[in-house]
mmCIF file of C-alpha atoms in Angstrom:
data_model
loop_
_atom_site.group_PDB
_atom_site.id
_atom_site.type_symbol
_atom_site.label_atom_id
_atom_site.label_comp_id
_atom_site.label_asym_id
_atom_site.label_seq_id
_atom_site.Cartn_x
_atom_site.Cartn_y
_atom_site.Cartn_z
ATOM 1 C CA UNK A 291 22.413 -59.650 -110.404
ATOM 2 C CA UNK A 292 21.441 -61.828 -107.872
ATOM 3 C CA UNK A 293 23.944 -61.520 -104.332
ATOM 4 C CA UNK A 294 26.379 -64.479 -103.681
ATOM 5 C CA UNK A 295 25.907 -65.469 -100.033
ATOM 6 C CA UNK A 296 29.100 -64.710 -97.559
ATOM 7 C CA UNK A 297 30.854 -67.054 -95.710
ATOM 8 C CA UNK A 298 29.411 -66.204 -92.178
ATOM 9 C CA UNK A 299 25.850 -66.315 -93.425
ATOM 10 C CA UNK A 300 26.501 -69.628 -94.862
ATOM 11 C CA UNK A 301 28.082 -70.835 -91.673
ATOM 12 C CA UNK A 302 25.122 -69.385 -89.418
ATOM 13 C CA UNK A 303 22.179 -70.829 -91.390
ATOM 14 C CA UNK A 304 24.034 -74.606 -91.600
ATOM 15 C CA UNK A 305 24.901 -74.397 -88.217
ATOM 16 C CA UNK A 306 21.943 -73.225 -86.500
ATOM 17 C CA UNK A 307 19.802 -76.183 -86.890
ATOM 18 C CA UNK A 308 22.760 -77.973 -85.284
ATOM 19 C CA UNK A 309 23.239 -75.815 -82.508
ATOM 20 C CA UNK A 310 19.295 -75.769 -81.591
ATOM 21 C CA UNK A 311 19.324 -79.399 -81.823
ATOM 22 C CA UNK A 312 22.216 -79.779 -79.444
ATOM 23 C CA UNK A 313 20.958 -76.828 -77.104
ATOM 24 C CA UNK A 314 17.787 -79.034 -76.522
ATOM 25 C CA UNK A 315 19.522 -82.464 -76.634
ATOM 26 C CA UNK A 316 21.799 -80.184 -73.511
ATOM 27 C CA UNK A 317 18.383 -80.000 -71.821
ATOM 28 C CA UNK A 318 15.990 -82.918 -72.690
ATOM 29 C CA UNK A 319 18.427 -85.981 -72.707
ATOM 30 C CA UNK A 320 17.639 -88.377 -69.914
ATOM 31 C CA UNK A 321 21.466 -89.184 -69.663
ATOM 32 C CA UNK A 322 23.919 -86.566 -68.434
ATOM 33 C CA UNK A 323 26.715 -87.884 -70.999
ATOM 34 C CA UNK A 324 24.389 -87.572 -73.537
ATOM 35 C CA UNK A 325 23.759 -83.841 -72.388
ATOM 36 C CA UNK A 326 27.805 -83.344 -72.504
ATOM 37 C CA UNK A 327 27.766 -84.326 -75.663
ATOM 38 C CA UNK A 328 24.982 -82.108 -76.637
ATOM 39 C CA UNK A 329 26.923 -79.256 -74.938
ATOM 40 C CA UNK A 330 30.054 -79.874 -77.327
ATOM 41 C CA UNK A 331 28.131 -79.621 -79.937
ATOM 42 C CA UNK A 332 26.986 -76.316 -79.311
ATOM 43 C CA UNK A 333 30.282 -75.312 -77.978
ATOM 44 C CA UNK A 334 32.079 -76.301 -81.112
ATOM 45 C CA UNK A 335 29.254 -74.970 -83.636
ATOM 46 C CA UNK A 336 29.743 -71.594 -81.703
ATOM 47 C CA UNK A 337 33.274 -71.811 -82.292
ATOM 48 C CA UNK A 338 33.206 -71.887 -86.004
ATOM 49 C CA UNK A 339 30.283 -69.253 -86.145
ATOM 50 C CA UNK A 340 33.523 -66.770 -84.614
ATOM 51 C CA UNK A 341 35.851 -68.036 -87.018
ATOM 52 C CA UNK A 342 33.558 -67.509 -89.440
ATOM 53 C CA UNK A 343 32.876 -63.340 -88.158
ATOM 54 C CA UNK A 344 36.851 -63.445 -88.019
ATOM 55 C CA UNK A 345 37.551 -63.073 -84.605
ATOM 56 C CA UNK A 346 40.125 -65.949 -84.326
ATOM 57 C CA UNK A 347 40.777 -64.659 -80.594
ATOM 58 C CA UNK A 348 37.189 -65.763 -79.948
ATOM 59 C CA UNK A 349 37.327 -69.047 -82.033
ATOM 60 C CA UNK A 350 41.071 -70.131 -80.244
ATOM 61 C CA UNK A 351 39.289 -69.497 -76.757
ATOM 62 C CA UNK A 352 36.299 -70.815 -77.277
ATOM 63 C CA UNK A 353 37.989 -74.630 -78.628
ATOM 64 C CA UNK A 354 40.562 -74.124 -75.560
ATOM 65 C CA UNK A 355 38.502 -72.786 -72.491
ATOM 66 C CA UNK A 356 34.800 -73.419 -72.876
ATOM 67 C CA UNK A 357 34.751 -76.935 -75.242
ATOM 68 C CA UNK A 358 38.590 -78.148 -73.810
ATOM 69 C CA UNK A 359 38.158 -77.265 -70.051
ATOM 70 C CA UNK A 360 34.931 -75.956 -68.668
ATOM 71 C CA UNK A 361 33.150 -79.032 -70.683
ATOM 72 C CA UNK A 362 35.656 -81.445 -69.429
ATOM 73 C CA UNK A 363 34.901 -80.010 -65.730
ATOM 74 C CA UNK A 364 31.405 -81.159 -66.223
ATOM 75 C CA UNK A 365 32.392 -84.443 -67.404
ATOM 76 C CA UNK A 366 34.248 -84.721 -64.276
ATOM 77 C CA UNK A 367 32.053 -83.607 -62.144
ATOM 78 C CA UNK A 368 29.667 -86.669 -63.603
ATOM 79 C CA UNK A 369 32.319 -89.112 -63.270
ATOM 80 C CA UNK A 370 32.436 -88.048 -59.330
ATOM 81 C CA UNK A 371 28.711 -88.103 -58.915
ATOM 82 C CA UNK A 372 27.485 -91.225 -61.194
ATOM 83 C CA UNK A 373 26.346 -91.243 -64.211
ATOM 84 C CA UNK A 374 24.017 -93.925 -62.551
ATOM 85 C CA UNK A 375 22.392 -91.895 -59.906
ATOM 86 C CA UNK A 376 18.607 -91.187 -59.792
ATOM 87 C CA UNK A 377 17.009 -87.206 -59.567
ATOM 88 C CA UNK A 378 15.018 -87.115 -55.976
ATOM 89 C CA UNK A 379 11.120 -86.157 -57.072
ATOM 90 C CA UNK A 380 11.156 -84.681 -53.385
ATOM 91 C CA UNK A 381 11.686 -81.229 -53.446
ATOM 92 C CA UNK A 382 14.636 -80.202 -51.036
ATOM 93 C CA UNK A 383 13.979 -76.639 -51.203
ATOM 94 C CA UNK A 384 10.994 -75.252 -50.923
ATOM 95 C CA UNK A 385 9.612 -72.939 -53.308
ATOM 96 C CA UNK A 386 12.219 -74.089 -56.373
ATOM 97 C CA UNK A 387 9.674 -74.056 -58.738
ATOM 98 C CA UNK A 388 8.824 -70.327 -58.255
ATOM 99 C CA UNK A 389 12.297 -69.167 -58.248
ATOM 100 C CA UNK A 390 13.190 -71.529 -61.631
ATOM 101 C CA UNK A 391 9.831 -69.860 -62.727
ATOM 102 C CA UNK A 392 11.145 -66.198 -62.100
ATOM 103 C CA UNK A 393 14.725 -67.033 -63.708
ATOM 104 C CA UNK A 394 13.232 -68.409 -66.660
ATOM 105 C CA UNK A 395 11.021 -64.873 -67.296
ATOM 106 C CA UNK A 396 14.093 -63.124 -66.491
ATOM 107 C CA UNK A 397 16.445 -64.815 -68.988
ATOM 108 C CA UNK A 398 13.697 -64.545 -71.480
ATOM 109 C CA UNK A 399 13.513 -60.501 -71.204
ATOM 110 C CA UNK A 400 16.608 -60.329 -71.493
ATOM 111 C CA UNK A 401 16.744 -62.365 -74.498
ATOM 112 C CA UNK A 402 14.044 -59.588 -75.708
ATOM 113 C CA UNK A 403 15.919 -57.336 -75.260
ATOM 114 C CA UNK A 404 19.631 -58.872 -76.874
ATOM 115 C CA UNK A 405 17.285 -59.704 -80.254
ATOM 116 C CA UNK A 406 15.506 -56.260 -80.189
ATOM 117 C CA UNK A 407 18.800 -54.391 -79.892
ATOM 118 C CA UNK A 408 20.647 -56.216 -82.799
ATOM 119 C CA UNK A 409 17.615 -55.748 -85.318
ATOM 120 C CA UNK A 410 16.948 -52.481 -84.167
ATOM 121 C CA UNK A 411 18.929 -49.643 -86.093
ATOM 122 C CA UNK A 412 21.958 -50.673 -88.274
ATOM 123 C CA UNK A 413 24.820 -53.303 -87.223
ATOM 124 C CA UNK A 414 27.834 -51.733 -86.678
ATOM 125 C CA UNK A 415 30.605 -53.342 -88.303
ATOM 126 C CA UNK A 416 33.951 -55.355 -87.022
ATOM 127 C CA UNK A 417 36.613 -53.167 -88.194
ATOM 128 C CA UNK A 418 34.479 -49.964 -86.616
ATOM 129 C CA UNK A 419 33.697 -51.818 -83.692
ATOM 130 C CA UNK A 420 37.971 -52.737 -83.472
ATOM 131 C CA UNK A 421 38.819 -48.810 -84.484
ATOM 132 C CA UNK A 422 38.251 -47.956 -81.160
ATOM 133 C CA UNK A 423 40.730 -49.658 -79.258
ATOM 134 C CA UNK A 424 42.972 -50.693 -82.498
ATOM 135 C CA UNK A 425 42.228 -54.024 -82.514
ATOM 136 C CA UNK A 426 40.131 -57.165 -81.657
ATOM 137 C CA UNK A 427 42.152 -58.785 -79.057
ATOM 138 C CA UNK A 428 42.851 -55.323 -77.912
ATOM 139 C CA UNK A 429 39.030 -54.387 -77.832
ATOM 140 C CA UNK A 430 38.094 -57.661 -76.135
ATOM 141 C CA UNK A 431 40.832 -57.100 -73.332
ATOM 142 C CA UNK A 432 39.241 -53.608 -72.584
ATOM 143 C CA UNK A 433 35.488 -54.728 -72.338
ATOM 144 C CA UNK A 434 36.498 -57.989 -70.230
ATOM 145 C CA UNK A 435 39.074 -56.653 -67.475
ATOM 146 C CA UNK A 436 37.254 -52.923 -67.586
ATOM 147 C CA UNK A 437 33.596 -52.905 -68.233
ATOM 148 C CA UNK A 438 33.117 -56.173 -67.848
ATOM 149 C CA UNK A 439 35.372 -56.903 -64.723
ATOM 150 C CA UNK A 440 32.757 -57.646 -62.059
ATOM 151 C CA UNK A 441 30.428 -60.453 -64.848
ATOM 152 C CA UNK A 442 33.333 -61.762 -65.806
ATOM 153 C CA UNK A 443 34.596 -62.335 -62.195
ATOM 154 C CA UNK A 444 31.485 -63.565 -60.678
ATOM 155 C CA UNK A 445 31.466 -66.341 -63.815
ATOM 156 C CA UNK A 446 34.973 -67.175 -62.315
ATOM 157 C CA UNK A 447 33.580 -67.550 -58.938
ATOM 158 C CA UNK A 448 30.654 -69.339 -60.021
ATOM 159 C CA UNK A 449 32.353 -72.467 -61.972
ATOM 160 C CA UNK A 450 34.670 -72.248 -58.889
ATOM 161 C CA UNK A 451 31.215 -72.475 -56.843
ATOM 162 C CA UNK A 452 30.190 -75.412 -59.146
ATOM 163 C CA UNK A 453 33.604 -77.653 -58.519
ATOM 164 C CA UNK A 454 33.424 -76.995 -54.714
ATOM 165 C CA UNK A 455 29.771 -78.607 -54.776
ATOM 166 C CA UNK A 456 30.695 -81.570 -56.957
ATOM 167 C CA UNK A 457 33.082 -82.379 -54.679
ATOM 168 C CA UNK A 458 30.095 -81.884 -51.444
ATOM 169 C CA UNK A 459 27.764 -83.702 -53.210
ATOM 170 C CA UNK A 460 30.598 -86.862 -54.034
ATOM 171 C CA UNK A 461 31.588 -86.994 -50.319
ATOM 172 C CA UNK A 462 30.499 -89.562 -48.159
ATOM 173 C CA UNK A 463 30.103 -89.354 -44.579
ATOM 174 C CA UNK A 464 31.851 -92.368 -43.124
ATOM 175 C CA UNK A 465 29.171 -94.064 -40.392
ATOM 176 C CA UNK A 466 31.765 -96.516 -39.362
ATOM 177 C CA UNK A 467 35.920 -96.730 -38.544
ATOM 178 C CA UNK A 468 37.578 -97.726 -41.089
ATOM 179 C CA UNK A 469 38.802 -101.784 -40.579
ATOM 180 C CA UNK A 470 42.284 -102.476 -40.388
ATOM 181 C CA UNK A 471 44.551 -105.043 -41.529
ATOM 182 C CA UNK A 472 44.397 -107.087 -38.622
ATOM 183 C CA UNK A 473 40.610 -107.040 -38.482
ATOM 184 C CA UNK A 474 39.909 -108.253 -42.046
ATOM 185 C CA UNK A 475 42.679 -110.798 -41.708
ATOM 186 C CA UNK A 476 40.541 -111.861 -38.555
ATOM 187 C CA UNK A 477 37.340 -111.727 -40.727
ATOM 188 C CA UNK A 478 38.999 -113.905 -43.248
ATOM 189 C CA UNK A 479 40.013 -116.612 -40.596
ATOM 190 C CA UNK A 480 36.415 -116.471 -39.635
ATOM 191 C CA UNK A 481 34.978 -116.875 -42.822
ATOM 192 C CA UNK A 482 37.245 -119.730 -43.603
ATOM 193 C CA UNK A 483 36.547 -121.455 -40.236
ATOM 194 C CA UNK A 484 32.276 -120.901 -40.993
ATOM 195 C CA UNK A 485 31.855 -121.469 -44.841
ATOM 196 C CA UNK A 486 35.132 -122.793 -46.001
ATOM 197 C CA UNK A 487 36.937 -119.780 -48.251
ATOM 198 C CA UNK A 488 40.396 -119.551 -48.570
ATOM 199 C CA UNK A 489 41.964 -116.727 -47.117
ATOM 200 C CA UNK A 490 44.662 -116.097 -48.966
ATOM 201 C CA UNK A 491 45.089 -114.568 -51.807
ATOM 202 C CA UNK A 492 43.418 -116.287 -55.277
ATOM 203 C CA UNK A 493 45.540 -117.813 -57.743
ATOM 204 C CA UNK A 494 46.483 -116.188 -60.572
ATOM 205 C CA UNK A 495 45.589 -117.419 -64.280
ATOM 206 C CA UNK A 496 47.379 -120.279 -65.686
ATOM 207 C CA UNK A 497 50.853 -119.173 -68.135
ATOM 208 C CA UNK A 498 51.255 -121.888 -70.456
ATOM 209 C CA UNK A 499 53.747 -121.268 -73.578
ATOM 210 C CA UNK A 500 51.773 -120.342 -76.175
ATOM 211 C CA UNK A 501 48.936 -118.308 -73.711
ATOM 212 C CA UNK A 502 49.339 -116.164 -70.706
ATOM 213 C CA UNK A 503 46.048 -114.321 -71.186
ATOM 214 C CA UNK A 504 43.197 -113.957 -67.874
ATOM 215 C CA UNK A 505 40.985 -116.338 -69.489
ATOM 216 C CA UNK A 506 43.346 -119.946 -69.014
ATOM 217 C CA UNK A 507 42.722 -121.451 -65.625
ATOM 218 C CA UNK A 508 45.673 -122.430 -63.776
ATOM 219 C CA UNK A 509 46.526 -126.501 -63.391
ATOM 220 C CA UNK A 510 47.226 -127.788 -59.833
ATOM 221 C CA UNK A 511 49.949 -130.318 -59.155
ATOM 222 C CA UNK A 512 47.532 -133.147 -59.629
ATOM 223 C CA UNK A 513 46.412 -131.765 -63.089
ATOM 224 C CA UNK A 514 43.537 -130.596 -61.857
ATOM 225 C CA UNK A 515 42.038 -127.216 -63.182
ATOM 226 C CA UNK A 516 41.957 -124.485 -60.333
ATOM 227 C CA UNK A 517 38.419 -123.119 -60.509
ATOM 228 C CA UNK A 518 39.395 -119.929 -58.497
ATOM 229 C CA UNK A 519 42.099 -118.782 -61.086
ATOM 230 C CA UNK A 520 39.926 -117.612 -63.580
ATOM 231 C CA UNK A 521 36.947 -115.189 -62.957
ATOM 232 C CA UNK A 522 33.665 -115.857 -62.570
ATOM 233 C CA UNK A 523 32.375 -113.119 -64.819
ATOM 234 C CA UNK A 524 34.800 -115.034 -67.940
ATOM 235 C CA UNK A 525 33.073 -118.076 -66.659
ATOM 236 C CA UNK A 526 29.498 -116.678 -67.135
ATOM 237 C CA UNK A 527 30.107 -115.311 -70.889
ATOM 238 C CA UNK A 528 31.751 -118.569 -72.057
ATOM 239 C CA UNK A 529 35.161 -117.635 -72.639
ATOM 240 C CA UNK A 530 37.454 -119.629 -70.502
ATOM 241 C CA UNK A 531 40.280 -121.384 -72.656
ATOM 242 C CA UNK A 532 40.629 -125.456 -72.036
ATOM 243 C CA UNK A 533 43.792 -125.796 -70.982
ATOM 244 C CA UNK A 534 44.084 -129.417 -72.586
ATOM 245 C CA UNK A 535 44.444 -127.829 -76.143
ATOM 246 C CA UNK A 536 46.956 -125.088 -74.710
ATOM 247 C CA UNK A 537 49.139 -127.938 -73.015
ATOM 248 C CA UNK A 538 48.665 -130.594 -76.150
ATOM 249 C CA UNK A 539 51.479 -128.765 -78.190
ATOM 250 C CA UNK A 540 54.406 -128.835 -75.298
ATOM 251 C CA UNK A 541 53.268 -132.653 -74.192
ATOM 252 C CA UNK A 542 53.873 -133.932 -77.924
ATOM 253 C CA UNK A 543 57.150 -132.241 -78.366
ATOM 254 C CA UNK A 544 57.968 -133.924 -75.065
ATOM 255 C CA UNK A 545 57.058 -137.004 -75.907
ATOM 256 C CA UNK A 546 58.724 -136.405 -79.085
ATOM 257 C CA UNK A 547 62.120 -135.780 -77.004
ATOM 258 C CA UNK A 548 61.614 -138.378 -74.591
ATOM 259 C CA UNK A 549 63.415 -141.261 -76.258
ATOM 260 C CA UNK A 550 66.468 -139.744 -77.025
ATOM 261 C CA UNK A 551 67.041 -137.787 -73.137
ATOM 262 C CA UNK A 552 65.776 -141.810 -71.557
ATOM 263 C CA UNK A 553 69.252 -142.731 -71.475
ATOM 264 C CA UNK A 554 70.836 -139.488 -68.921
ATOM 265 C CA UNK A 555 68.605 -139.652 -66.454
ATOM 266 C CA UNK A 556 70.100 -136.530 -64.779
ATOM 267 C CA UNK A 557 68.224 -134.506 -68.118
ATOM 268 C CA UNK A 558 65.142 -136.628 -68.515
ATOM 269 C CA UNK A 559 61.657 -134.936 -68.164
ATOM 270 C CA UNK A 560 58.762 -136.327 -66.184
ATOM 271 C CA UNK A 561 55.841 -137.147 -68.793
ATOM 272 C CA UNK A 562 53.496 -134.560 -67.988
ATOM 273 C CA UNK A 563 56.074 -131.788 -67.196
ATOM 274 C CA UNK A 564 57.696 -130.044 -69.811
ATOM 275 C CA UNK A 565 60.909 -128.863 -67.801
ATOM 276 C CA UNK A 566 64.011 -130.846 -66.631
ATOM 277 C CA UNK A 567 63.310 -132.822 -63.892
ATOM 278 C CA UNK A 568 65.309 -133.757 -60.887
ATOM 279 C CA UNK A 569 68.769 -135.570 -61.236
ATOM 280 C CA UNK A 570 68.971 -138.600 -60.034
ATOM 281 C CA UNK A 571 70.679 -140.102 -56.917
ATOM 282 C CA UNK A 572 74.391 -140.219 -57.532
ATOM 283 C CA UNK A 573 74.386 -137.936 -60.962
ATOM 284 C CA UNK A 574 76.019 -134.803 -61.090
ATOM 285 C CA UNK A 575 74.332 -132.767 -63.961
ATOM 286 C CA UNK A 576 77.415 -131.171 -64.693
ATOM 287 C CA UNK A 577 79.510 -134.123 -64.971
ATOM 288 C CA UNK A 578 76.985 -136.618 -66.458
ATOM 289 C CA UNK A 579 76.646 -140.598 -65.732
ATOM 290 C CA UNK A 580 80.305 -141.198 -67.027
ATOM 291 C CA UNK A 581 81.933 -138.913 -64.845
ATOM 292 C CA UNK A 582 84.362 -140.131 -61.995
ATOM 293 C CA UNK A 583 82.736 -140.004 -58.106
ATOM 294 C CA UNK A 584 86.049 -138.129 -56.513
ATOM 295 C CA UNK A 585 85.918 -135.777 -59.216
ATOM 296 C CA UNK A 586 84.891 -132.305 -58.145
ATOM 297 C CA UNK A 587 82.921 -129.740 -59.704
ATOM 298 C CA UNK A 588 81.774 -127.139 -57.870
ATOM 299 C CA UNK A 589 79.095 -129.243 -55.740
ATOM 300 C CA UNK A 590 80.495 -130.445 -52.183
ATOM 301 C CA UNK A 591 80.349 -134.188 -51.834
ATOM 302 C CA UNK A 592 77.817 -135.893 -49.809
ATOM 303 C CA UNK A 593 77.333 -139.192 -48.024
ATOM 304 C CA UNK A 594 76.427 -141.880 -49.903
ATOM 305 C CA UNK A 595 72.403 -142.279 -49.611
ATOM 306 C CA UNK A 596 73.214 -146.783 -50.371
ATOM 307 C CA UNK A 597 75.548 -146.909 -47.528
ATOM 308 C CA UNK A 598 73.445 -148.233 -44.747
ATOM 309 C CA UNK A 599 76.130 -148.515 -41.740
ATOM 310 C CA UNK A 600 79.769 -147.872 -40.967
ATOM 311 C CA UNK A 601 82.845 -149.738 -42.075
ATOM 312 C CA UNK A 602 83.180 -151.713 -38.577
ATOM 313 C CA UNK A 603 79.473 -152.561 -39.284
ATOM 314 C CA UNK A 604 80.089 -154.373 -42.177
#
């Protein structure tokens, strides 16, 4: 009969084309992202190669710690760097190459040695292997916080190592005191008084009633369109709303309306102005154009703006 293939050799021969890929993408991209992204990949095919030797201890820690937090710490660390930022071809310390040189032969005995001790003699299996201690999690505690203790310490110190020197590497040495806000109010003033530029503060994008987004330009009180409200970047790509079609709709309902509010003044609308405007002379809002002028309402009576002198005067 011929053997059915298991689970876990199933897993390791569809994932390990996947995981050598990503290993070298980890290595060879030109882009650090793309690196991270390499890294997860090999992080998360290593995870399902435990689940599939069922150690789920292994698999939960390996999704949580390595591909959850240690890879996020890297993506970090490139968000504090750059992603943009350039690799010096002047070498900083001398004799790198030789050292790199030396680590790579070392790594690669001892990656003799890992592959020559599992193919050498016969695998021992996972429940023998657990017998010992009388259990996986139990077995893993013993060989990480006993014989173990000092590796897996020293990794601790070295990704704590690794976060201290993003955060060297992303400082910046400031050359100059920091201005305050009395000196760039003084620069503005100066800037206006040499080139012109307003400065105060921009003004904001137009609201209209049927758009409020960052791409309609604000109307001054002439009508005019207030170049400075939208930005220039919107201007550049072509996407600036004319604010002729978003004000078209509210002028012809106000014209529409127009006719019928002519005859209270104190409620008629200007013709380009879609809100009440102001009441005229002598017209109390409240009371309208019939109302009595001794009646009171609430608003203290003033002098009458037609009377031009006194009673003796006249």
């Amino acid at each position: 009969m011929v053997p059915l293939v298991s689970g876990a050799s199933f897993a390791f021969w569809m994932l390990m084309p996947v995981m050598i890929l990503g290993a070298l993408g980890t290595v060879l991209a030109r882009k650090p992202v793309h690196s991270a992204l390499s890294l997860a990949a090999v992080m998360l095919s290593l995870a399902v190669q435990y689940a599939a030797q069922q150690a789920p201890f292994l698999f939960a820690v390996q999704i949580i710690v390595y591909t959850g937090a240690i890879l996020m710490l890297f993506l970090f660390v490139m968000m504090i760097v750059g992603v943009d930022t350039s690799e010096s071809l002047v070498e900083t310390i001398k004799g790198q190459r030789a050292l790199a040189g030396l680590a790579a032969l070392g790594f690669f005995v001892l990656l003799i040695f890992a592959v020559g001790n599992a193919l050498v003699g016969q695998p021992t299996g996972l429940d023998q292997a657990n017998s010992a201690y009388g259990g996986n999690v139990q077995g893993l505690a013993a060989l990480v916080f006993g014989r173990y203790v000092l590796a897996f310490e020293g990794t601790s110190a070295l990704l704590i190592t690794a976060a201290l020197g993003a955060m060297v590497l992303a400082h910046r040495e400031r050359t100059r005191a920091k201005k305050t806000q009395a000196e760039m109010l003084g620069d503005r003033l100066r800037k206006y008084a040499e080139t012109g530029a307003h400065p105060g503060a921009l003004p904001p994008p137009g609201v209209y009633a049927r758009h409020n987004a960052v791409d309609t330009p604000a109307l001054l009180a002439n009508g005019e369109i207030a170049e400075t409200s939208v930005s220039s970047t919107l201007k550049q790509r072509g996407v600036v709303q004319d604010p002729s079609d978003l004000i078209a709709p509210t002028q012809a309902t106000v014209r529409a309306i127009a006719p019928e509010r002519a005859d209270n003044p104190a409620t008629a609308v200007a013709p380009y102005m879609p809100h009440r405007a102001a009441p005229a002379r002598g017209v109390r809002p409240e009371l309208g154009r019939d109302a009595e002028p001794n009646e009171t309402n609430g608003v203290p009576d003033g002098p009458n703006p037609e009377s031009t002198g006194t009673e003796g005067d006249q």
